[in-house]
PDB file of N, CA and C in Angstrom:
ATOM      1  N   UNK A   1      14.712 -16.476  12.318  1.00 92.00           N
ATOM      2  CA  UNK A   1      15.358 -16.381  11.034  1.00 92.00           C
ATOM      3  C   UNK A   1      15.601 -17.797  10.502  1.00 92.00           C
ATOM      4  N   UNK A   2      15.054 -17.872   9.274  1.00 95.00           N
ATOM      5  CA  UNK A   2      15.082 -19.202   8.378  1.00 95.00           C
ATOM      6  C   UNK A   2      16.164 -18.953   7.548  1.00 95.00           C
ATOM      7  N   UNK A   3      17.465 -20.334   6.977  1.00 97.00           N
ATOM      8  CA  UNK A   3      18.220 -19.732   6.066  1.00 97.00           C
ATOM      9  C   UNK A   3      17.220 -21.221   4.995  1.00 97.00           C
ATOM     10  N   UNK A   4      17.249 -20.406   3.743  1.00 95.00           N
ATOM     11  CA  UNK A   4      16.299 -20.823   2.646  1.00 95.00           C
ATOM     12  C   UNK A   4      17.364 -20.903   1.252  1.00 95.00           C
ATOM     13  N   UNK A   5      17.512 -21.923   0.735  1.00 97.00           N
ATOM     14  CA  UNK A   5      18.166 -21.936  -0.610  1.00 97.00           C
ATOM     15  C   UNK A   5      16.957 -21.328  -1.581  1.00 97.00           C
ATOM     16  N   UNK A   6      17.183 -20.151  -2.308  1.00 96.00           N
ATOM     17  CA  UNK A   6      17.193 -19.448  -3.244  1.00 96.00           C
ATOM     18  C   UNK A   6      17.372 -19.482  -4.563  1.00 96.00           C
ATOM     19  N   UNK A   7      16.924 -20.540  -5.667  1.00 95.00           N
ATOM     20  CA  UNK A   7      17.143 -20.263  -6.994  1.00 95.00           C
ATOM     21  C   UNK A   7      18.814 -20.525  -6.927  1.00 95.00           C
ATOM     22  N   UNK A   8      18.861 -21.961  -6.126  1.00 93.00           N
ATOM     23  CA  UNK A   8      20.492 -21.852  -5.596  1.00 93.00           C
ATOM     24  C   UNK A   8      21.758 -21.136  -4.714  1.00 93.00           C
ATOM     25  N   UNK A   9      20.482 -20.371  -4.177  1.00 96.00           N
ATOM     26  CA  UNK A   9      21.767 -18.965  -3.262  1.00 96.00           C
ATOM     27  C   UNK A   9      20.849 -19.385  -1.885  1.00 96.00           C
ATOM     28  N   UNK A  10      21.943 -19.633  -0.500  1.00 97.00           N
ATOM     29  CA  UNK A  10      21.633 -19.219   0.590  1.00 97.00           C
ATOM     30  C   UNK A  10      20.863 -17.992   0.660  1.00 97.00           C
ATOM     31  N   UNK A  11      19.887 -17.817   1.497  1.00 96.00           N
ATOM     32  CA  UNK A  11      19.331 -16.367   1.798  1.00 96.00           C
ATOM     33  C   UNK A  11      18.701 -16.766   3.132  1.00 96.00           C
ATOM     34  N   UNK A  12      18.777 -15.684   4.189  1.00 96.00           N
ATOM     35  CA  UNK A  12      18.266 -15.460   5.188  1.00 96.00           C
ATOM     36  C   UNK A  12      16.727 -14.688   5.060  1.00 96.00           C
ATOM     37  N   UNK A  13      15.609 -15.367   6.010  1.00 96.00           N
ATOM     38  CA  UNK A  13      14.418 -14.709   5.680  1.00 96.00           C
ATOM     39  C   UNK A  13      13.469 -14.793   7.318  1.00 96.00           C
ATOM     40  N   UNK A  14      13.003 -13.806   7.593  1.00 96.00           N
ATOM     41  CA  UNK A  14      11.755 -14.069   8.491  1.00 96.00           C
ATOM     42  C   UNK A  14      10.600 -14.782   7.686  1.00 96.00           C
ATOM     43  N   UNK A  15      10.298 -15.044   7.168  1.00 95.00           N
ATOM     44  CA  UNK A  15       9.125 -15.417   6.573  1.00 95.00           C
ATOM     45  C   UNK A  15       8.439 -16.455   7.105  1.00 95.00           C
ATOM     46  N   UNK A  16       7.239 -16.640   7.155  1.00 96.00           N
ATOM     47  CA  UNK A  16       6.743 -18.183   7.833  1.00 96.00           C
ATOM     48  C   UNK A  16       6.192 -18.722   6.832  1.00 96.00           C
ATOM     49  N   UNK A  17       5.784 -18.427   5.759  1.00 97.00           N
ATOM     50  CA  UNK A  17       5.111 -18.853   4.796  1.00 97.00           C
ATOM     51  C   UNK A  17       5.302 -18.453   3.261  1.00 97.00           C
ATOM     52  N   UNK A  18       5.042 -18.809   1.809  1.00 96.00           N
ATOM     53  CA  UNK A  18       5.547 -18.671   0.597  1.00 96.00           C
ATOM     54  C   UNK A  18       4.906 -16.962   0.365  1.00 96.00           C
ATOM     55  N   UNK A  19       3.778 -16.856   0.796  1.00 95.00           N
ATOM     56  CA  UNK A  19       3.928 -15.351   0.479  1.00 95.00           C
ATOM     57  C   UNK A  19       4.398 -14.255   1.197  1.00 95.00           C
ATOM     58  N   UNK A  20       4.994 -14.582   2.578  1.00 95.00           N
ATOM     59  CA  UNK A  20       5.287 -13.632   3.161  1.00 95.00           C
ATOM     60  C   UNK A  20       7.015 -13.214   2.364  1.00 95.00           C
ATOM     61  N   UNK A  21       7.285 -14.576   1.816  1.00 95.00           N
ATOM     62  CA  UNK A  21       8.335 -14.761   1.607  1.00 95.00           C
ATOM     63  C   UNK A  21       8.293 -13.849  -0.199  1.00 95.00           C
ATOM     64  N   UNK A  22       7.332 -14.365  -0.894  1.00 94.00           N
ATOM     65  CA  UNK A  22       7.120 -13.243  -1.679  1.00 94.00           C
ATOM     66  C   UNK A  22       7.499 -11.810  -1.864  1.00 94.00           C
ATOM     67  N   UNK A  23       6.749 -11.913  -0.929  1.00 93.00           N
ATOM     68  CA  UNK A  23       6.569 -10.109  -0.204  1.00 93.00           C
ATOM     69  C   UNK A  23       7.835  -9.220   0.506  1.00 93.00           C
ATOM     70  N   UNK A  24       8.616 -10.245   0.987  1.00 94.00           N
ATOM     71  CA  UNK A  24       9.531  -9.820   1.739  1.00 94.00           C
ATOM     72  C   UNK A  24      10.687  -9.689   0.587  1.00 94.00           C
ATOM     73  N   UNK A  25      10.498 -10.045  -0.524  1.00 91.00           N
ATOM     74  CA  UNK A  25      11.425 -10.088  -1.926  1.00 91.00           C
ATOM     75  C   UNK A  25      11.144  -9.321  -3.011  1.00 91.00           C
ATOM     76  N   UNK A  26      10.178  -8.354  -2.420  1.00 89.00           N
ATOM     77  CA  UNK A  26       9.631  -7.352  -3.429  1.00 89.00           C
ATOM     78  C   UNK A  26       9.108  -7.697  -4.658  1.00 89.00           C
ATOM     79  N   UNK A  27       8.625  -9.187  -4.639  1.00 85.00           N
ATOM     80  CA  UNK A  27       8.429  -9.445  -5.917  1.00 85.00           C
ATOM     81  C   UNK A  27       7.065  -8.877  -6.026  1.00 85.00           C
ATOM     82  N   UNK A  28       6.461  -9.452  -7.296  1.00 81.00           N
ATOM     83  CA  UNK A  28       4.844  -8.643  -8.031  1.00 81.00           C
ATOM     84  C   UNK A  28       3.930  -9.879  -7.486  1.00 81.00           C
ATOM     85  N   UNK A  29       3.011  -9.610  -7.416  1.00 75.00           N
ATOM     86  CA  UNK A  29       2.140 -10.700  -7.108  1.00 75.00           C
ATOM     87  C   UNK A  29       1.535 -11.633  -8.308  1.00 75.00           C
ATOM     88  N   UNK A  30       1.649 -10.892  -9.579  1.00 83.00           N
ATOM     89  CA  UNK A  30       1.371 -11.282 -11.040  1.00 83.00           C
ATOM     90  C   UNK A  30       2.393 -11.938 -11.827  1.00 83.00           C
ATOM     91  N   UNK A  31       2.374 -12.976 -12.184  1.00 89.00           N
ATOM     92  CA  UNK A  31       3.526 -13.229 -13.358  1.00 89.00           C
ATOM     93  C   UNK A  31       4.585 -14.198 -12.108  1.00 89.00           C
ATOM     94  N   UNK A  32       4.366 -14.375 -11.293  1.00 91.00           N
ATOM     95  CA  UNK A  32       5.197 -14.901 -10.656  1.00 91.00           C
ATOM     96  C   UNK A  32       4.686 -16.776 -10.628  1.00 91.00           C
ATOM     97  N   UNK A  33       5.956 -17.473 -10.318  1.00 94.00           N
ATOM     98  CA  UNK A  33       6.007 -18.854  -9.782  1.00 94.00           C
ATOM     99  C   UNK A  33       6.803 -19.162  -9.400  1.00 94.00           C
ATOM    100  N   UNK A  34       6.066 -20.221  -7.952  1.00 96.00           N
ATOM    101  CA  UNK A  34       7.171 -20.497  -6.890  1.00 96.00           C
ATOM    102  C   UNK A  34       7.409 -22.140  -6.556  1.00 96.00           C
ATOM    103  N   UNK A  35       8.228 -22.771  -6.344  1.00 97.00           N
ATOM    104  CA  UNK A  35       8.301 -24.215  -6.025  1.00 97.00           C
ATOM    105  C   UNK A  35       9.077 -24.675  -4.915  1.00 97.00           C
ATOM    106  N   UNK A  36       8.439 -25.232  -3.796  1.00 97.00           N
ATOM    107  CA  UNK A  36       9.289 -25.603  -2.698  1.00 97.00           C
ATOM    108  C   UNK A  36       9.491 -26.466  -2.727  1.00 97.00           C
ATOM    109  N   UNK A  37      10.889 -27.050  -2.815  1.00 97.00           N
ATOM    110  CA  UNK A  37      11.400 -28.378  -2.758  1.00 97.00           C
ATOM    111  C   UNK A  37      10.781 -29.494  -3.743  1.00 97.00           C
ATOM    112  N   UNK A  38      10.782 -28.504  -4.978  1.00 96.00           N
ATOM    113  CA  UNK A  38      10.649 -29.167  -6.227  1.00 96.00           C
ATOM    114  C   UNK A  38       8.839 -29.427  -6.917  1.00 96.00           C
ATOM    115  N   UNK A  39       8.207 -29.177  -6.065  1.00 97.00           N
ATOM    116  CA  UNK A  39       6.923 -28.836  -5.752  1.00 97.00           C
ATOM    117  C   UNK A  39       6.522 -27.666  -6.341  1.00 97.00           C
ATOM    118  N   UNK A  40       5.807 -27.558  -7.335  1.00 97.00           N
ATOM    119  CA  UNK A  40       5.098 -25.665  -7.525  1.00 97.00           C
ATOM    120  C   UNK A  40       4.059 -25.931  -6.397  1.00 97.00           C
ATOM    121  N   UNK A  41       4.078 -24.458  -6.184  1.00 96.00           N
ATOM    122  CA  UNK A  41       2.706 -24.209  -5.268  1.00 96.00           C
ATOM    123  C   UNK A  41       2.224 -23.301  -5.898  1.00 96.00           C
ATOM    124  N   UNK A  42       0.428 -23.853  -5.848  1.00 96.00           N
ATOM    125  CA  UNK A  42      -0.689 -22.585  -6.456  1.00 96.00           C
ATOM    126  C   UNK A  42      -0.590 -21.008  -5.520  1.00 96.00           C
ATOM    127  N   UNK A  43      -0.561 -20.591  -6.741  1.00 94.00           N
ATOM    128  CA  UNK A  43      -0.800 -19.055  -5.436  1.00 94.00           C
ATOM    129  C   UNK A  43      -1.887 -19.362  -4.973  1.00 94.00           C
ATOM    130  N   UNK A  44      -3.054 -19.656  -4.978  1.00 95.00           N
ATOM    131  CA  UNK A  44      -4.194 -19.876  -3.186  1.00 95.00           C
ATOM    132  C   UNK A  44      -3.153 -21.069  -2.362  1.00 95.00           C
ATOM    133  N   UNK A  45      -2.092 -21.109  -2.776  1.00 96.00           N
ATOM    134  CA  UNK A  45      -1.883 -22.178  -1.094  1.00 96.00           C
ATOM    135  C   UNK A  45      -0.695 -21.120  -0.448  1.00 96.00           C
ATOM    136  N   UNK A  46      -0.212 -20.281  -1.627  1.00 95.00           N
ATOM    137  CA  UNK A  46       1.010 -19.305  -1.028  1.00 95.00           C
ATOM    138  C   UNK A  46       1.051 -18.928   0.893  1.00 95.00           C
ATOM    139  N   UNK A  47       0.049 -18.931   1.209  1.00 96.00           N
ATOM    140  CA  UNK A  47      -0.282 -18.233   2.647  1.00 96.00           C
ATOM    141  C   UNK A  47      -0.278 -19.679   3.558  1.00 96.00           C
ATOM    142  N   UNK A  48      -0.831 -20.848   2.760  1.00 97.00           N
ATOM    143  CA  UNK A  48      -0.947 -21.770   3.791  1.00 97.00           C
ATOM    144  C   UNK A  48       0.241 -23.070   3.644  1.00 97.00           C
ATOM    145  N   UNK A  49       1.695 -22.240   2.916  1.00 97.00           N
ATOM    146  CA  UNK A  49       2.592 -23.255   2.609  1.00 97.00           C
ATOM    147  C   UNK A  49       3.729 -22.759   3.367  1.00 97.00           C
ATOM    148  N   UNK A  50       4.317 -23.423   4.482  1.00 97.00           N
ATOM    149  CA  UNK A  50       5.239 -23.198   5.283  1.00 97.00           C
ATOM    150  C   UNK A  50       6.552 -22.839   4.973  1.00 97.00           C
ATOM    151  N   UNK A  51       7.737 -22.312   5.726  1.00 97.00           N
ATOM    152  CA  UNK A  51       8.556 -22.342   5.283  1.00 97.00           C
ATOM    153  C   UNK A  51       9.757 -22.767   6.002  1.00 97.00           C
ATOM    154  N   UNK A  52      10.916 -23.673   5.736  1.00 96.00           N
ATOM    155  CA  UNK A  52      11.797 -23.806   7.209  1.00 96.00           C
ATOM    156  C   UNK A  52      13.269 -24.038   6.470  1.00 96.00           C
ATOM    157  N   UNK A  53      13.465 -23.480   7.733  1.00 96.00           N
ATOM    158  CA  UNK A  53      15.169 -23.957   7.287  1.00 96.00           C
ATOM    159  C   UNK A  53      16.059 -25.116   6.387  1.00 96.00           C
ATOM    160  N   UNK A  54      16.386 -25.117   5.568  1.00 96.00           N
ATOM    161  CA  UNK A  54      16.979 -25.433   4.436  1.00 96.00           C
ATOM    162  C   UNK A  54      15.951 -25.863   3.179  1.00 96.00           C
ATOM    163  N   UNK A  55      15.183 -25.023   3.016  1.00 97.00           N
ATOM    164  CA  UNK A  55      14.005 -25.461   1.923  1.00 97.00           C
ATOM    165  C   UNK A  55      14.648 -25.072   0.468  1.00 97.00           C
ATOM    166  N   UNK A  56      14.271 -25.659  -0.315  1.00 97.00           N
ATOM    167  CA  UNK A  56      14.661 -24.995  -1.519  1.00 97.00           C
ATOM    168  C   UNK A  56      13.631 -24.595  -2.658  1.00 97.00           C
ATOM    169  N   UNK A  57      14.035 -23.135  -2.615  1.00 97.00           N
ATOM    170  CA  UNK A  57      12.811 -22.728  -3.314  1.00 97.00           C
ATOM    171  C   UNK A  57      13.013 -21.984  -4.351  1.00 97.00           C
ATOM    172  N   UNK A  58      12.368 -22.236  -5.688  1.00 96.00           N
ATOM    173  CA  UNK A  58      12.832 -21.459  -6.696  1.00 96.00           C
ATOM    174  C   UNK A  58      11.539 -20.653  -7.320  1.00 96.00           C
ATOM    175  N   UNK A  59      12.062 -19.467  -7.735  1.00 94.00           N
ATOM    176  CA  UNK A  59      11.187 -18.294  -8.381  1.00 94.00           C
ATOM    177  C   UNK A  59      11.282 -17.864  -9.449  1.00 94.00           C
ATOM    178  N   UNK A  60      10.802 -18.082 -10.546  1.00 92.00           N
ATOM    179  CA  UNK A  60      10.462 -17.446 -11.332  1.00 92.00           C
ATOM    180  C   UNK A  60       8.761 -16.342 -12.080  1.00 92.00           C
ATOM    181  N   UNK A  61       9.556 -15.681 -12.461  1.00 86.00           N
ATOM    182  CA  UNK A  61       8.765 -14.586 -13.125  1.00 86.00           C
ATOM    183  C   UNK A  61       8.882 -14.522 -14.269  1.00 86.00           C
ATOM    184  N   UNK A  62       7.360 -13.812 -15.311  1.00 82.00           N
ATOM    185  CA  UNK A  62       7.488 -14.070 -16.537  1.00 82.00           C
ATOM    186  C   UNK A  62       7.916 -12.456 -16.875  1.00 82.00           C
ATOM    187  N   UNK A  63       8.458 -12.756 -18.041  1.00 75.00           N
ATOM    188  CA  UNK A  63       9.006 -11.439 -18.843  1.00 75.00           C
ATOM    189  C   UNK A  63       8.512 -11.127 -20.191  1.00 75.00           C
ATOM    190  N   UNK A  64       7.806  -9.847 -20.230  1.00 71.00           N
ATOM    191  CA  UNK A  64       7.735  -9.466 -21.820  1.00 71.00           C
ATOM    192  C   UNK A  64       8.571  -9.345 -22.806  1.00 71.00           C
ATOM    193  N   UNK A  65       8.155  -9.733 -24.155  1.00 69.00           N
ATOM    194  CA  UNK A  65       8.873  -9.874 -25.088  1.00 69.00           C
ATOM    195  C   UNK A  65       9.222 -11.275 -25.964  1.00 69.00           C
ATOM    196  N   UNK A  66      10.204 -11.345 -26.998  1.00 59.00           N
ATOM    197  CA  UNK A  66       9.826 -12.545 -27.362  1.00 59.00           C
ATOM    198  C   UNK A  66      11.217 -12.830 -27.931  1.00 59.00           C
TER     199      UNK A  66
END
C-alpha cells in the first residue's frame, strides 16, 4: 500500500503504476489527464510510469458543455 497525494487529498492505493491507478479510481480511459509530480504523462507511458509513496498526482477530466 502506497499513500499518494490526490488532487491534494491523501489517498491510499495498491497501484504500481499510473494506470493501474486509473483503474483502481474508476475513472474513463477517455477525456482523462494525469500529472505526477507536476509532470503530465502521455497515456502510452500510463503503464510504464511508476508509482510511490508520497507522489503527487493530479487528475483531471474533461466535461461537456460550455
Amino acid at each position: 500500500m502506497i499513500e499518494i497525494a490526490l488532487n491534494g487529498a491523501w489517498v491510499s492505493s495498491k497501484a504500481m503504476n499510473v494506470a493501474e491507478f486509473v483503474r483502481e479510481r474508476s475513472l474513463p480511459q477517455a477525456g482523462v489527464a494525469v500529472a505526477v509530480n507536476g509532470s503530465v504523462v502521455p497515456k502510452s507511458e500510463w503503464v510504464s510510469t511508476p508509482l510511490r509513496t508520497s507522489d503527487r498526482v493530479e487528475i483531471v477530466t474533461a466535461a461537456a458543455g460550455g
